[in-house]
Amino acid sequence: MTFPIAVLASGRGSNLAALIDARAAGRLPVEFRLVASDKADAPALRHAEAHDIPTFALDPKTFTSRAEFDAALFANVAASGAQLVVLAGYMRILDAAVTAQWTGRMINIHPSLLPKYRGLHTHRKALKAGDAEHGASVHFVSAELDGGPVIAQVRIDVRAGDTEDSLAARLLPNEHRLLAACVDAIARGEVRERDGRVWFHDRALERPLALDAAGRLAGA
Ligand code: GRF
């Protein structure tokens, strides 16, 4: 069984790389149909090309509106046959027509314990608030920025002396494990979105799933 996915990324692409590695290790039953970006020079695209994954980039500046740009980008995503879109460091807000069209079929990784700290500078916000814990969330995408139903979270302790950089660096490998686990669970049909809620097997979640020691999703 292989489940066709597309990944959207604007930058470095370490989350994409983690998915490709998990696939190569036989831990992720997916087929990468497309890696697309709003930045033609994104390292994520080079990484995909190095693994023979089709890539596609579009420059938002050549479109007159967000709606037109997203319609063009997602026409290519749909044509790839992807059944799931993974936003992995994709730094553009999406048009509501696209989020409506892909409801339940698009997920995003966000570096905070949502609903805390939507948007940018999440590590700075966690430090400023004096939080004892920080983390990352994977959620289904809705029209609201970083606001869709949360599938799963991973938590790390904030340590004395942490900086934005140290916190980001310690969180990143955990993000990678979380994203791979969520994509795996969706590919296997264990996780889905229905009526604005996340379902895990046959129950609607009251709270996000967590990663167990084996790196699989488990109820809290
Ligand atoms: C990650 O921290 C992700 O959570 C955030 O942007 C970063 C992307 O990193 N939204 P990468 O491009 O996957 O390395």
PDB file of N, CA, C and O in Angstrom, residues 17-90:
ATOM      1  N   ALA A  17      12.785  16.265   4.403  1.00  0.00           N
ATOM      2  CA  ALA A  17      13.868  15.274   4.437  1.00  0.00           C
ATOM      3  C   ALA A  17      13.545  14.149   5.417  1.00  0.00           C
ATOM      4  O   ALA A  17      13.820  12.974   5.140  1.00  0.00           O
ATOM      5  N   ALA A  18      12.943  14.503   6.543  1.00  0.00           N
ATOM      6  CA  ALA A  18      12.591  13.473   7.531  1.00  0.00           C
ATOM      7  C   ALA A  18      11.552  12.507   6.959  1.00  0.00           C
ATOM      8  O   ALA A  18      11.614  11.296   7.198  1.00  0.00           O
ATOM      9  N   LEU A  19      10.598  13.041   6.194  1.00  0.00           N
ATOM     10  CA  LEU A  19       9.593  12.170   5.575  1.00  0.00           C
ATOM     11  C   LEU A  19      10.235  11.262   4.533  1.00  0.00           C
ATOM     12  O   LEU A  19       9.932  10.068   4.457  1.00  0.00           O
ATOM     13  N   ILE A  20      11.136  11.821   3.742  1.00  0.00           N
ATOM     14  CA  ILE A  20      11.814  11.018   2.717  1.00  0.00           C
ATOM     15  C   ILE A  20      12.641   9.919   3.388  1.00  0.00           C
ATOM     16  O   ILE A  20      12.642   8.757   2.935  1.00  0.00           O
ATOM     17  N   ASP A  21      13.314  10.258   4.470  1.00  0.00           N
ATOM     18  CA  ASP A  21      14.117   9.258   5.198  1.00  0.00           C
ATOM     19  C   ASP A  21      13.232   8.152   5.769  1.00  0.00           C
ATOM     20  O   ASP A  21      13.590   6.966   5.716  1.00  0.00           O
ATOM     21  N   ALA A  22      12.094   8.543   6.336  1.00  0.00           N
ATOM     22  CA  ALA A  22      11.191   7.543   6.921  1.00  0.00           C
ATOM     23  C   ALA A  22      10.667   6.602   5.834  1.00  0.00           C
ATOM     24  O   ALA A  22      10.569   5.386   6.029  1.00  0.00           O
ATOM     25  N   ARG A  23      10.358   7.173   4.698  1.00  0.00           N
ATOM     26  CA  ARG A  23       9.908   6.363   3.545  1.00  0.00           C
ATOM     27  C   ARG A  23      11.007   5.382   3.120  1.00  0.00           C
ATOM     28  O   ARG A  23      10.751   4.198   2.903  1.00  0.00           O
ATOM     29  N   ALA A  24      12.231   5.905   3.036  1.00  0.00           N
ATOM     30  CA  ALA A  24      13.352   5.064   2.588  1.00  0.00           C
ATOM     31  C   ALA A  24      13.626   3.942   3.584  1.00  0.00           C
ATOM     32  O   ALA A  24      14.064   2.854   3.192  1.00  0.00           O
ATOM     33  N   ALA A  25      13.359   4.215   4.856  1.00  0.00           N
ATOM     34  CA  ALA A  25      13.598   3.206   5.892  1.00  0.00           C
ATOM     35  C   ALA A  25      12.443   2.215   6.006  1.00  0.00           C
ATOM     36  O   ALA A  25      12.451   1.342   6.880  1.00  0.00           O
ATOM     37  N   GLY A  26      11.434   2.389   5.147  1.00  0.00           N
ATOM     38  CA  GLY A  26      10.298   1.466   5.178  1.00  0.00           C
ATOM     39  C   GLY A  26       9.322   1.767   6.293  1.00  0.00           C
ATOM     40  O   GLY A  26       8.485   0.932   6.647  1.00  0.00           O
ATOM     41  N   ARG A  27       9.410   2.987   6.854  1.00  0.00           N
ATOM     42  CA  ARG A  27       8.540   3.332   7.981  1.00  0.00           C
ATOM     43  C   ARG A  27       7.375   4.230   7.584  1.00  0.00           C
ATOM     44  O   ARG A  27       6.598   4.655   8.447  1.00  0.00           O
ATOM     45  N   LEU A  28       7.261   4.538   6.287  1.00  0.00           N
ATOM     46  CA  LEU A  28       6.200   5.460   5.871  1.00  0.00           C
ATOM     47  C   LEU A  28       5.666   5.002   4.511  1.00  0.00           C
ATOM     48  O   LEU A  28       6.355   5.136   3.494  1.00  0.00           O
ATOM     49  N   PRO A  29       4.426   4.477   4.499  1.00  0.00           N
ATOM     50  CA  PRO A  29       3.907   3.869   3.265  1.00  0.00           C
ATOM     51  C   PRO A  29       3.319   4.911   2.301  1.00  0.00           C
ATOM     52  O   PRO A  29       2.135   4.890   1.983  1.00  0.00           O
ATOM     53  N   VAL A  30       4.163   5.856   1.877  1.00  0.00           N
ATOM     54  CA  VAL A  30       3.669   6.915   0.989  1.00  0.00           C
ATOM     55  C   VAL A  30       4.482   6.959  -0.300  1.00  0.00           C
ATOM     56  O   VAL A  30       5.585   6.426  -0.384  1.00  0.00           O
ATOM     57  N   GLU A  31       3.876   7.636  -1.267  1.00  0.00           N
ATOM     58  CA  GLU A  31       4.564   7.913  -2.521  1.00  0.00           C
ATOM     59  C   GLU A  31       4.563   9.430  -2.690  1.00  0.00           C
ATOM     60  O   GLU A  31       3.510  10.065  -2.628  1.00  0.00           O
ATOM     61  N   PHE A  32       5.759  10.008  -2.869  1.00  0.00           N
ATOM     62  CA  PHE A  32       5.848  11.459  -3.032  1.00  0.00           C
ATOM     63  C   PHE A  32       5.530  11.813  -4.477  1.00  0.00           C
ATOM     64  O   PHE A  32       6.330  11.552  -5.375  1.00  0.00           O
ATOM     65  N   ARG A  33       4.366  12.407  -4.697  1.00  0.00           N
ATOM     66  CA  ARG A  33       3.951  12.756  -6.061  1.00  0.00           C
ATOM     67  C   ARG A  33       4.519  14.103  -6.487  1.00  0.00           C
ATOM     68  O   ARG A  33       4.748  14.337  -7.662  1.00  0.00           O
ATOM     69  N   LEU A  34       4.696  15.012  -5.510  1.00  0.00           N
ATOM     70  CA  LEU A  34       5.109  16.375  -5.859  1.00  0.00           C
ATOM     71  C   LEU A  34       5.632  17.084  -4.621  1.00  0.00           C
ATOM     72  O   LEU A  34       5.095  16.913  -3.523  1.00  0.00           O
ATOM     73  N   VAL A  35       6.697  17.870  -4.808  1.00  0.00           N
ATOM     74  CA  VAL A  35       7.100  18.856  -3.791  1.00  0.00           C
ATOM     75  C   VAL A  35       6.975  20.215  -4.470  1.00  0.00           C
ATOM     76  O   VAL A  35       7.583  20.447  -5.525  1.00  0.00           O
ATOM     77  N   ALA A  36       6.172  21.094  -3.897  1.00  0.00           N
ATOM     78  CA  ALA A  36       5.908  22.390  -4.518  1.00  0.00           C
ATOM     79  C   ALA A  36       6.277  23.511  -3.564  1.00  0.00           C
ATOM     80  O   ALA A  36       6.298  23.334  -2.338  1.00  0.00           O
ATOM     81  N   SER A  37       6.575  24.675  -4.133  1.00  0.00           N
ATOM     82  CA  SER A  37       7.035  25.790  -3.313  1.00  0.00           C
ATOM     83  C   SER A  37       6.629  27.120  -3.921  1.00  0.00           C
ATOM     84  O   SER A  37       6.384  27.226  -5.129  1.00  0.00           O
ATOM     85  N   ASP A  38       6.583  28.130  -3.059  1.00  0.00           N
ATOM     86  CA  ASP A  38       6.407  29.518  -3.504  1.00  0.00           C
ATOM     87  C   ASP A  38       7.768  30.184  -3.707  1.00  0.00           C
ATOM     88  O   ASP A  38       7.829  31.375  -3.986  1.00  0.00           O
ATOM     89  N   LYS A  39       8.846  29.424  -3.516  1.00  0.00           N
ATOM     90  CA  LYS A  39      10.202  29.969  -3.670  1.00  0.00           C
ATOM     91  C   LYS A  39      11.014  29.022  -4.557  1.00  0.00           C
ATOM     92  O   LYS A  39      11.331  27.899  -4.147  1.00  0.00           O
ATOM     93  N   ALA A  40      11.372  29.515  -5.741  1.00  0.00           N
ATOM     94  CA  ALA A  40      12.085  28.659  -6.702  1.00  0.00           C
ATOM     95  C   ALA A  40      13.442  28.215  -6.175  1.00  0.00           C
ATOM     96  O   ALA A  40      13.971  27.188  -6.596  1.00  0.00           O
ATOM     97  N   ASP A  41      14.027  28.995  -5.235  1.00  0.00           N
ATOM     98  CA  ASP A  41      15.356  28.653  -4.720  1.00  0.00           C
ATOM     99  C   ASP A  41      15.300  27.930  -3.369  1.00  0.00           C
ATOM    100  O   ASP A  41      16.312  27.830  -2.672  1.00  0.00           O
ATOM    101  N   ALA A  42      14.145  27.423  -3.000  1.00  0.00           N
ATOM    102  CA  ALA A  42      14.029  26.729  -1.707  1.00  0.00           C
ATOM    103  C   ALA A  42      14.896  25.470  -1.690  1.00  0.00           C
ATOM    104  O   ALA A  42      14.770  24.621  -2.588  1.00  0.00           O
ATOM    105  N   PRO A  43      15.752  25.300  -0.686  1.00  0.00           N
ATOM    106  CA  PRO A  43      16.540  24.070  -0.575  1.00  0.00           C
ATOM    107  C   PRO A  43      15.672  22.811  -0.564  1.00  0.00           C
ATOM    108  O   PRO A  43      16.110  21.754  -1.031  1.00  0.00           O
ATOM    109  N   ALA A  44      14.445  22.943  -0.096  1.00  0.00           N
ATOM    110  CA  ALA A  44      13.538  21.783  -0.090  1.00  0.00           C
ATOM    111  C   ALA A  44      13.357  21.224  -1.507  1.00  0.00           C
ATOM    112  O   ALA A  44      13.289  20.003  -1.700  1.00  0.00           O
ATOM    113  N   LEU A  45      13.292  22.104  -2.502  1.00  0.00           N
ATOM    114  CA  LEU A  45      13.111  21.641  -3.886  1.00  0.00           C
ATOM    115  C   LEU A  45      14.341  20.874  -4.361  1.00  0.00           C
ATOM    116  O   LEU A  45      14.224  19.846  -5.038  1.00  0.00           O
ATOM    117  N   ARG A  46      15.528  21.365  -3.988  1.00  0.00           N
ATOM    118  CA  ARG A  46      16.768  20.675  -4.401  1.00  0.00           C
ATOM    119  C   ARG A  46      16.823  19.298  -3.754  1.00  0.00           C
ATOM    120  O   ARG A  46      17.251  18.323  -4.358  1.00  0.00           O
ATOM    121  N   HIS A  47      16.385  19.234  -2.514  1.00  0.00           N
ATOM    122  CA  HIS A  47      16.409  17.959  -1.802  1.00  0.00           C
ATOM    123  C   HIS A  47      15.461  16.955  -2.484  1.00  0.00           C
ATOM    124  O   HIS A  47      15.798  15.782  -2.651  1.00  0.00           O
ATOM    125  N   ALA A  48      14.289  17.452  -2.875  1.00  0.00           N
ATOM    126  CA  ALA A  48      13.331  16.576  -3.566  1.00  0.00           C
ATOM    127  C   ALA A  48      13.917  16.089  -4.893  1.00  0.00           C
ATOM    128  O   ALA A  48      13.837  14.899  -5.223  1.00  0.00           O
ATOM    129  N   GLU A  49      14.515  17.008  -5.638  1.00  0.00           N
ATOM    130  CA  GLU A  49      15.091  16.639  -6.938  1.00  0.00           C
ATOM    131  C   GLU A  49      16.166  15.560  -6.771  1.00  0.00           C
ATOM    132  O   GLU A  49      16.266  14.639  -7.579  1.00  0.00           O
ATOM    133  N   ALA A  50      16.951  15.703  -5.706  1.00  0.00           N
ATOM    134  CA  ALA A  50      18.010  14.722  -5.456  1.00  0.00           C
ATOM    135  C   ALA A  50      17.431  13.337  -5.190  1.00  0.00           C
ATOM    136  O   ALA A  50      18.145  12.334  -5.296  1.00  0.00           O
ATOM    137  N   HIS A  51      16.157  13.293  -4.832  1.00  0.00           N
ATOM    138  CA  HIS A  51      15.498  12.004  -4.585  1.00  0.00           C
ATOM    139  C   HIS A  51      14.494  11.676  -5.695  1.00  0.00           C
ATOM    140  O   HIS A  51      13.580  10.872  -5.490  1.00  0.00           O
ATOM    141  N   ASP A  52      14.665  12.330  -6.831  1.00  0.00           N
ATOM    142  CA  ASP A  52      13.837  12.044  -8.008  1.00  0.00           C
ATOM    143  C   ASP A  52      12.343  12.253  -7.769  1.00  0.00           C
ATOM    144  O   ASP A  52      11.504  11.541  -8.335  1.00  0.00           O
ATOM    145  N   ILE A  53      12.032  13.227  -6.942  1.00  0.00           N
ATOM    146  CA  ILE A  53      10.629  13.578  -6.712  1.00  0.00           C
ATOM    147  C   ILE A  53      10.308  14.787  -7.600  1.00  0.00           C
ATOM    148  O   ILE A  53      11.082  15.755  -7.626  1.00  0.00           O
ATOM    149  N   PRO A  54       9.200  14.750  -8.350  1.00  0.00           N
ATOM    150  CA  PRO A  54       8.837  15.903  -9.179  1.00  0.00           C
ATOM    151  C   PRO A  54       8.673  17.167  -8.334  1.00  0.00           C
ATOM    152  O   PRO A  54       8.137  17.105  -7.214  1.00  0.00           O
ATOM    153  N   THR A  55       9.135  18.283  -8.861  1.00  0.00           N
ATOM    154  CA  THR A  55       9.018  19.554  -8.126  1.00  0.00           C
ATOM    155  C   THR A  55       8.325  20.598  -8.996  1.00  0.00           C
ATOM    156  O   THR A  55       8.282  20.481 -10.223  1.00  0.00           O
ATOM    157  N   PHE A  56       7.842  21.611  -8.303  1.00  0.00           N
ATOM    158  CA  PHE A  56       7.106  22.665  -8.985  1.00  0.00           C
ATOM    159  C   PHE A  56       7.211  23.923  -8.132  1.00  0.00           C
ATOM    160  O   PHE A  56       7.004  23.874  -6.919  1.00  0.00           O
ATOM    161  N   ALA A  57       7.558  25.060  -8.752  1.00  0.00           N
ATOM    162  CA  ALA A  57       7.604  26.329  -8.013  1.00  0.00           C
ATOM    163  C   ALA A  57       6.845  27.384  -8.794  1.00  0.00           C
ATOM    164  O   ALA A  57       6.899  27.437 -10.023  1.00  0.00           O
ATOM    165  N   LEU A  58       6.154  28.233  -8.051  1.00  0.00           N
ATOM    166  CA  LEU A  58       5.429  29.357  -8.643  1.00  0.00           C
ATOM    167  C   LEU A  58       5.772  30.603  -7.843  1.00  0.00           C
ATOM    168  O   LEU A  58       5.820  30.549  -6.600  1.00  0.00           O
ATOM    169  N   ASP A  59       5.966  31.719  -8.534  1.00  0.00           N
ATOM    170  CA  ASP A  59       6.308  32.972  -7.864  1.00  0.00           C
ATOM    171  C   ASP A  59       5.031  33.782  -7.608  1.00  0.00           C
ATOM    172  O   ASP A  59       4.375  34.215  -8.572  1.00  0.00           O
ATOM    173  N   PRO A  60       4.686  34.011  -6.334  1.00  0.00           N
ATOM    174  CA  PRO A  60       3.450  34.759  -6.037  1.00  0.00           C
ATOM    175  C   PRO A  60       3.441  36.153  -6.678  1.00  0.00           C
ATOM    176  O   PRO A  60       2.360  36.670  -6.978  1.00  0.00           O
ATOM    177  N   LYS A  61       4.607  36.714  -6.898  1.00  0.00           N
ATOM    178  CA  LYS A  61       4.661  38.077  -7.443  1.00  0.00           C
ATOM    179  C   LYS A  61       4.145  38.154  -8.885  1.00  0.00           C
ATOM    180  O   LYS A  61       3.826  39.222  -9.373  1.00  0.00           O
ATOM    181  N   THR A  62       4.058  37.016  -9.540  1.00  0.00           N
ATOM    182  CA  THR A  62       3.566  37.027 -10.923  1.00  0.00           C
ATOM    183  C   THR A  62       2.045  36.835 -10.988  1.00  0.00           C
ATOM    184  O   THR A  62       1.485  36.682 -12.068  1.00  0.00           O
ATOM    185  N   PHE A  63       1.392  36.839  -9.824  1.00  0.00           N
ATOM    186  CA  PHE A  63      -0.066  36.716  -9.777  1.00  0.00           C
ATOM    187  C   PHE A  63      -0.661  37.980  -9.165  1.00  0.00           C
ATOM    188  O   PHE A  63      -0.005  38.647  -8.352  1.00  0.00           O
ATOM    189  N   THR A  64      -1.881  38.298  -9.540  1.00  0.00           N
ATOM    190  CA  THR A  64      -2.472  39.536  -9.025  1.00  0.00           C
ATOM    191  C   THR A  64      -3.174  39.342  -7.685  1.00  0.00           C
ATOM    192  O   THR A  64      -3.469  40.303  -6.994  1.00  0.00           O
ATOM    193  N   SER A  65      -3.472  38.098  -7.317  1.00  0.00           N
ATOM    194  CA  SER A  65      -4.149  37.890  -6.032  1.00  0.00           C
ATOM    195  C   SER A  65      -3.736  36.551  -5.428  1.00  0.00           C
ATOM    196  O   SER A  65      -3.244  35.655  -6.126  1.00  0.00           O
ATOM    197  N   ARG A  66      -3.964  36.459  -4.123  1.00  0.00           N
ATOM    198  CA  ARG A  66      -3.711  35.192  -3.418  1.00  0.00           C
ATOM    199  C   ARG A  66      -4.569  34.069  -4.001  1.00  0.00           C
ATOM    200  O   ARG A  66      -4.103  32.945  -4.189  1.00  0.00           O
ATOM    201  N   ALA A  67      -5.823  34.406  -4.307  1.00  0.00           N
ATOM    202  CA  ALA A  67      -6.746  33.383  -4.818  1.00  0.00           C
ATOM    203  C   ALA A  67      -6.232  32.805  -6.140  1.00  0.00           C
ATOM    204  O   ALA A  67      -6.268  31.583  -6.344  1.00  0.00           O
ATOM    205  N   GLU A  68      -5.731  33.673  -7.010  1.00  0.00           N
ATOM    206  CA  GLU A  68      -5.231  33.185  -8.310  1.00  0.00           C
ATOM    207  C   GLU A  68      -3.973  32.339  -8.136  1.00  0.00           C
ATOM    208  O   GLU A  68      -3.803  31.309  -8.793  1.00  0.00           O
ATOM    209  N   PHE A  69      -3.080  32.810  -7.270  1.00  0.00           N
ATOM    210  CA  PHE A  69      -1.852  32.046  -7.022  1.00  0.00           C
ATOM    211  C   PHE A  69      -2.179  30.664  -6.476  1.00  0.00           C
ATOM    212  O   PHE A  69      -1.684  29.638  -6.968  1.00  0.00           O
ATOM    213  N   ASP A  70      -3.022  30.628  -5.457  1.00  0.00           N
ATOM    214  CA  ASP A  70      -3.330  29.340  -4.831  1.00  0.00           C
ATOM    215  C   ASP A  70      -4.086  28.418  -5.792  1.00  0.00           C
ATOM    216  O   ASP A  70      -3.864  27.198  -5.795  1.00  0.00           O
ATOM    217  N   ALA A  71      -4.957  28.999  -6.608  1.00  0.00           N
ATOM    218  CA  ALA A  71      -5.681  28.169  -7.584  1.00  0.00           C
ATOM    219  C   ALA A  71      -4.693  27.508  -8.545  1.00  0.00           C
ATOM    220  O   ALA A  71      -4.811  26.311  -8.849  1.00  0.00           O
ATOM    221  N   ALA A  72      -3.700  28.266  -8.993  1.00  0.00           N
ATOM    222  CA  ALA A  72      -2.706  27.711  -9.927  1.00  0.00           C
ATOM    223  C   ALA A  72      -1.842  26.661  -9.238  1.00  0.00           C
ATOM    224  O   ALA A  72      -1.590  25.575  -9.782  1.00  0.00           O
ATOM    225  N   LEU A  73      -1.382  26.974  -8.031  1.00  0.00           N
ATOM    226  CA  LEU A  73      -0.524  26.032  -7.312  1.00  0.00           C
ATOM    227  C   LEU A  73      -1.260  24.719  -7.031  1.00  0.00           C
ATOM    228  O   LEU A  73      -0.738  23.620  -7.293  1.00  0.00           O
ATOM    229  N   PHE A  74      -2.485  24.859  -6.537  1.00  0.00           N
ATOM    230  CA  PHE A  74      -3.205  23.649  -6.137  1.00  0.00           C
ATOM    231  C   PHE A  74      -3.798  22.896  -7.328  1.00  0.00           C
ATOM    232  O   PHE A  74      -4.144  21.711  -7.191  1.00  0.00           O
ATOM    233  N   ALA A  75      -3.891  23.525  -8.479  1.00  0.00           N
ATOM    234  CA  ALA A  75      -4.262  22.778  -9.689  1.00  0.00           C
ATOM    235  C   ALA A  75      -3.170  21.757  -9.983  1.00  0.00           C
ATOM    236  O   ALA A  75      -3.447  20.608 -10.342  1.00  0.00           O
ATOM    237  N   ASN A  76      -1.920  22.164  -9.782  1.00  0.00           N
ATOM    238  CA  ASN A  76      -0.801  21.238  -9.986  1.00  0.00           C
ATOM    239  C   ASN A  76      -0.770  20.155  -8.910  1.00  0.00           C
ATOM    240  O   ASN A  76      -0.446  18.999  -9.195  1.00  0.00           O
ATOM    241  N   VAL A  77      -1.084  20.551  -7.693  1.00  0.00           N
ATOM    242  CA  VAL A  77      -1.112  19.568  -6.604  1.00  0.00           C
ATOM    243  C   VAL A  77      -2.181  18.509  -6.898  1.00  0.00           C
ATOM    244  O   VAL A  77      -1.925  17.303  -6.801  1.00  0.00           O
ATOM    245  N   ALA A  78      -3.356  18.970  -7.311  1.00  0.00           N
ATOM    246  CA  ALA A  78      -4.445  18.025  -7.607  1.00  0.00           C
ATOM    247  C   ALA A  78      -4.063  17.119  -8.778  1.00  0.00           C
ATOM    248  O   ALA A  78      -4.312  15.909  -8.750  1.00  0.00           O
ATOM    249  N   ALA A  79      -3.431  17.724  -9.792  1.00  0.00           N
ATOM    250  CA  ALA A  79      -3.054  16.940 -10.986  1.00  0.00           C
ATOM    251  C   ALA A  79      -2.023  15.865 -10.640  1.00  0.00           C
ATOM    252  O   ALA A  79      -1.905  14.865 -11.365  1.00  0.00           O
ATOM    253  N   SER A  80      -1.295  16.051  -9.543  1.00  0.00           N
ATOM    254  CA  SER A  80      -0.287  15.061  -9.149  1.00  0.00           C
ATOM    255  C   SER A  80      -0.931  13.782  -8.621  1.00  0.00           C
ATOM    256  O   SER A  80      -0.267  12.753  -8.491  1.00  0.00           O
ATOM    257  N   GLY A  81      -2.215  13.867  -8.292  1.00  0.00           N
ATOM    258  CA  GLY A  81      -2.910  12.700  -7.743  1.00  0.00           C
ATOM    259  C   GLY A  81      -2.752  12.552  -6.242  1.00  0.00           C
ATOM    260  O   GLY A  81      -3.201  11.555  -5.662  1.00  0.00           O
ATOM    261  N   ALA A  82      -2.129  13.554  -5.595  1.00  0.00           N
ATOM    262  CA  ALA A  82      -1.947  13.474  -4.144  1.00  0.00           C
ATOM    263  C   ALA A  82      -3.293  13.412  -3.433  1.00  0.00           C
ATOM    264  O   ALA A  82      -4.226  14.132  -3.798  1.00  0.00           O
ATOM    265  N   GLN A  83      -3.358  12.556  -2.427  1.00  0.00           N
ATOM    266  CA  GLN A  83      -4.571  12.489  -1.607  1.00  0.00           C
ATOM    267  C   GLN A  83      -4.406  13.236  -0.297  1.00  0.00           C
ATOM    268  O   GLN A  83      -5.350  13.407   0.469  1.00  0.00           O
ATOM    269  N   LEU A  84      -3.158  13.646  -0.015  1.00  0.00           N
ATOM    270  CA  LEU A  84      -2.870  14.416   1.198  1.00  0.00           C
ATOM    271  C   LEU A  84      -1.821  15.463   0.846  1.00  0.00           C
ATOM    272  O   LEU A  84      -0.841  15.157   0.159  1.00  0.00           O
ATOM    273  N   VAL A  85      -2.046  16.689   1.325  1.00  0.00           N
ATOM    274  CA  VAL A  85      -1.051  17.758   1.181  1.00  0.00           C
ATOM    275  C   VAL A  85      -0.439  18.003   2.550  1.00  0.00           C
ATOM    276  O   VAL A  85      -1.158  18.218   3.534  1.00  0.00           O
ATOM    277  N   VAL A  86       0.887  17.968   2.609  1.00  0.00           N
ATOM    278  CA  VAL A  86       1.600  18.204   3.857  1.00  0.00           C
ATOM    279  C   VAL A  86       2.296  19.557   3.759  1.00  0.00           C
ATOM    280  O   VAL A  86       3.175  19.751   2.909  1.00  0.00           O
ATOM    281  N   LEU A  87       1.892  20.492   4.611  1.00  0.00           N
ATOM    282  CA  LEU A  87       2.578  21.781   4.675  1.00  0.00           C
ATOM    283  C   LEU A  87       3.736  21.618   5.658  1.00  0.00           C
ATOM    284  O   LEU A  87       3.519  21.429   6.861  1.00  0.00           O
ATOM    285  N   ALA A  88       4.947  21.651   5.129  1.00  0.00           N
ATOM    286  CA  ALA A  88       6.138  21.399   5.959  1.00  0.00           C
ATOM    287  C   ALA A  88       7.055  22.610   5.841  1.00  0.00           C
ATOM    288  O   ALA A  88       7.945  22.655   5.006  1.00  0.00           O
ATOM    289  N   GLY A  89       6.766  23.623   6.674  1.00  0.00           N
ATOM    290  CA  GLY A  89       7.515  24.861   6.552  1.00  0.00           C
ATOM    291  C   GLY A  89       7.082  25.657   5.329  1.00  0.00           C
ATOM    292  O   GLY A  89       7.887  26.307   4.681  1.00  0.00           O
ATOM    293  N   TYR A  90       5.792  25.595   5.025  1.00  0.00           N
ATOM    294  CA  TYR A  90       5.239  26.403   3.925  1.00  0.00           C
ATOM    295  C   TYR A  90       4.760  27.710   4.550  1.00  0.00           C
ATOM    296  O   TYR A  90       3.873  27.704   5.404  1.00  0.00           O
TER     297      TYR A  90
END
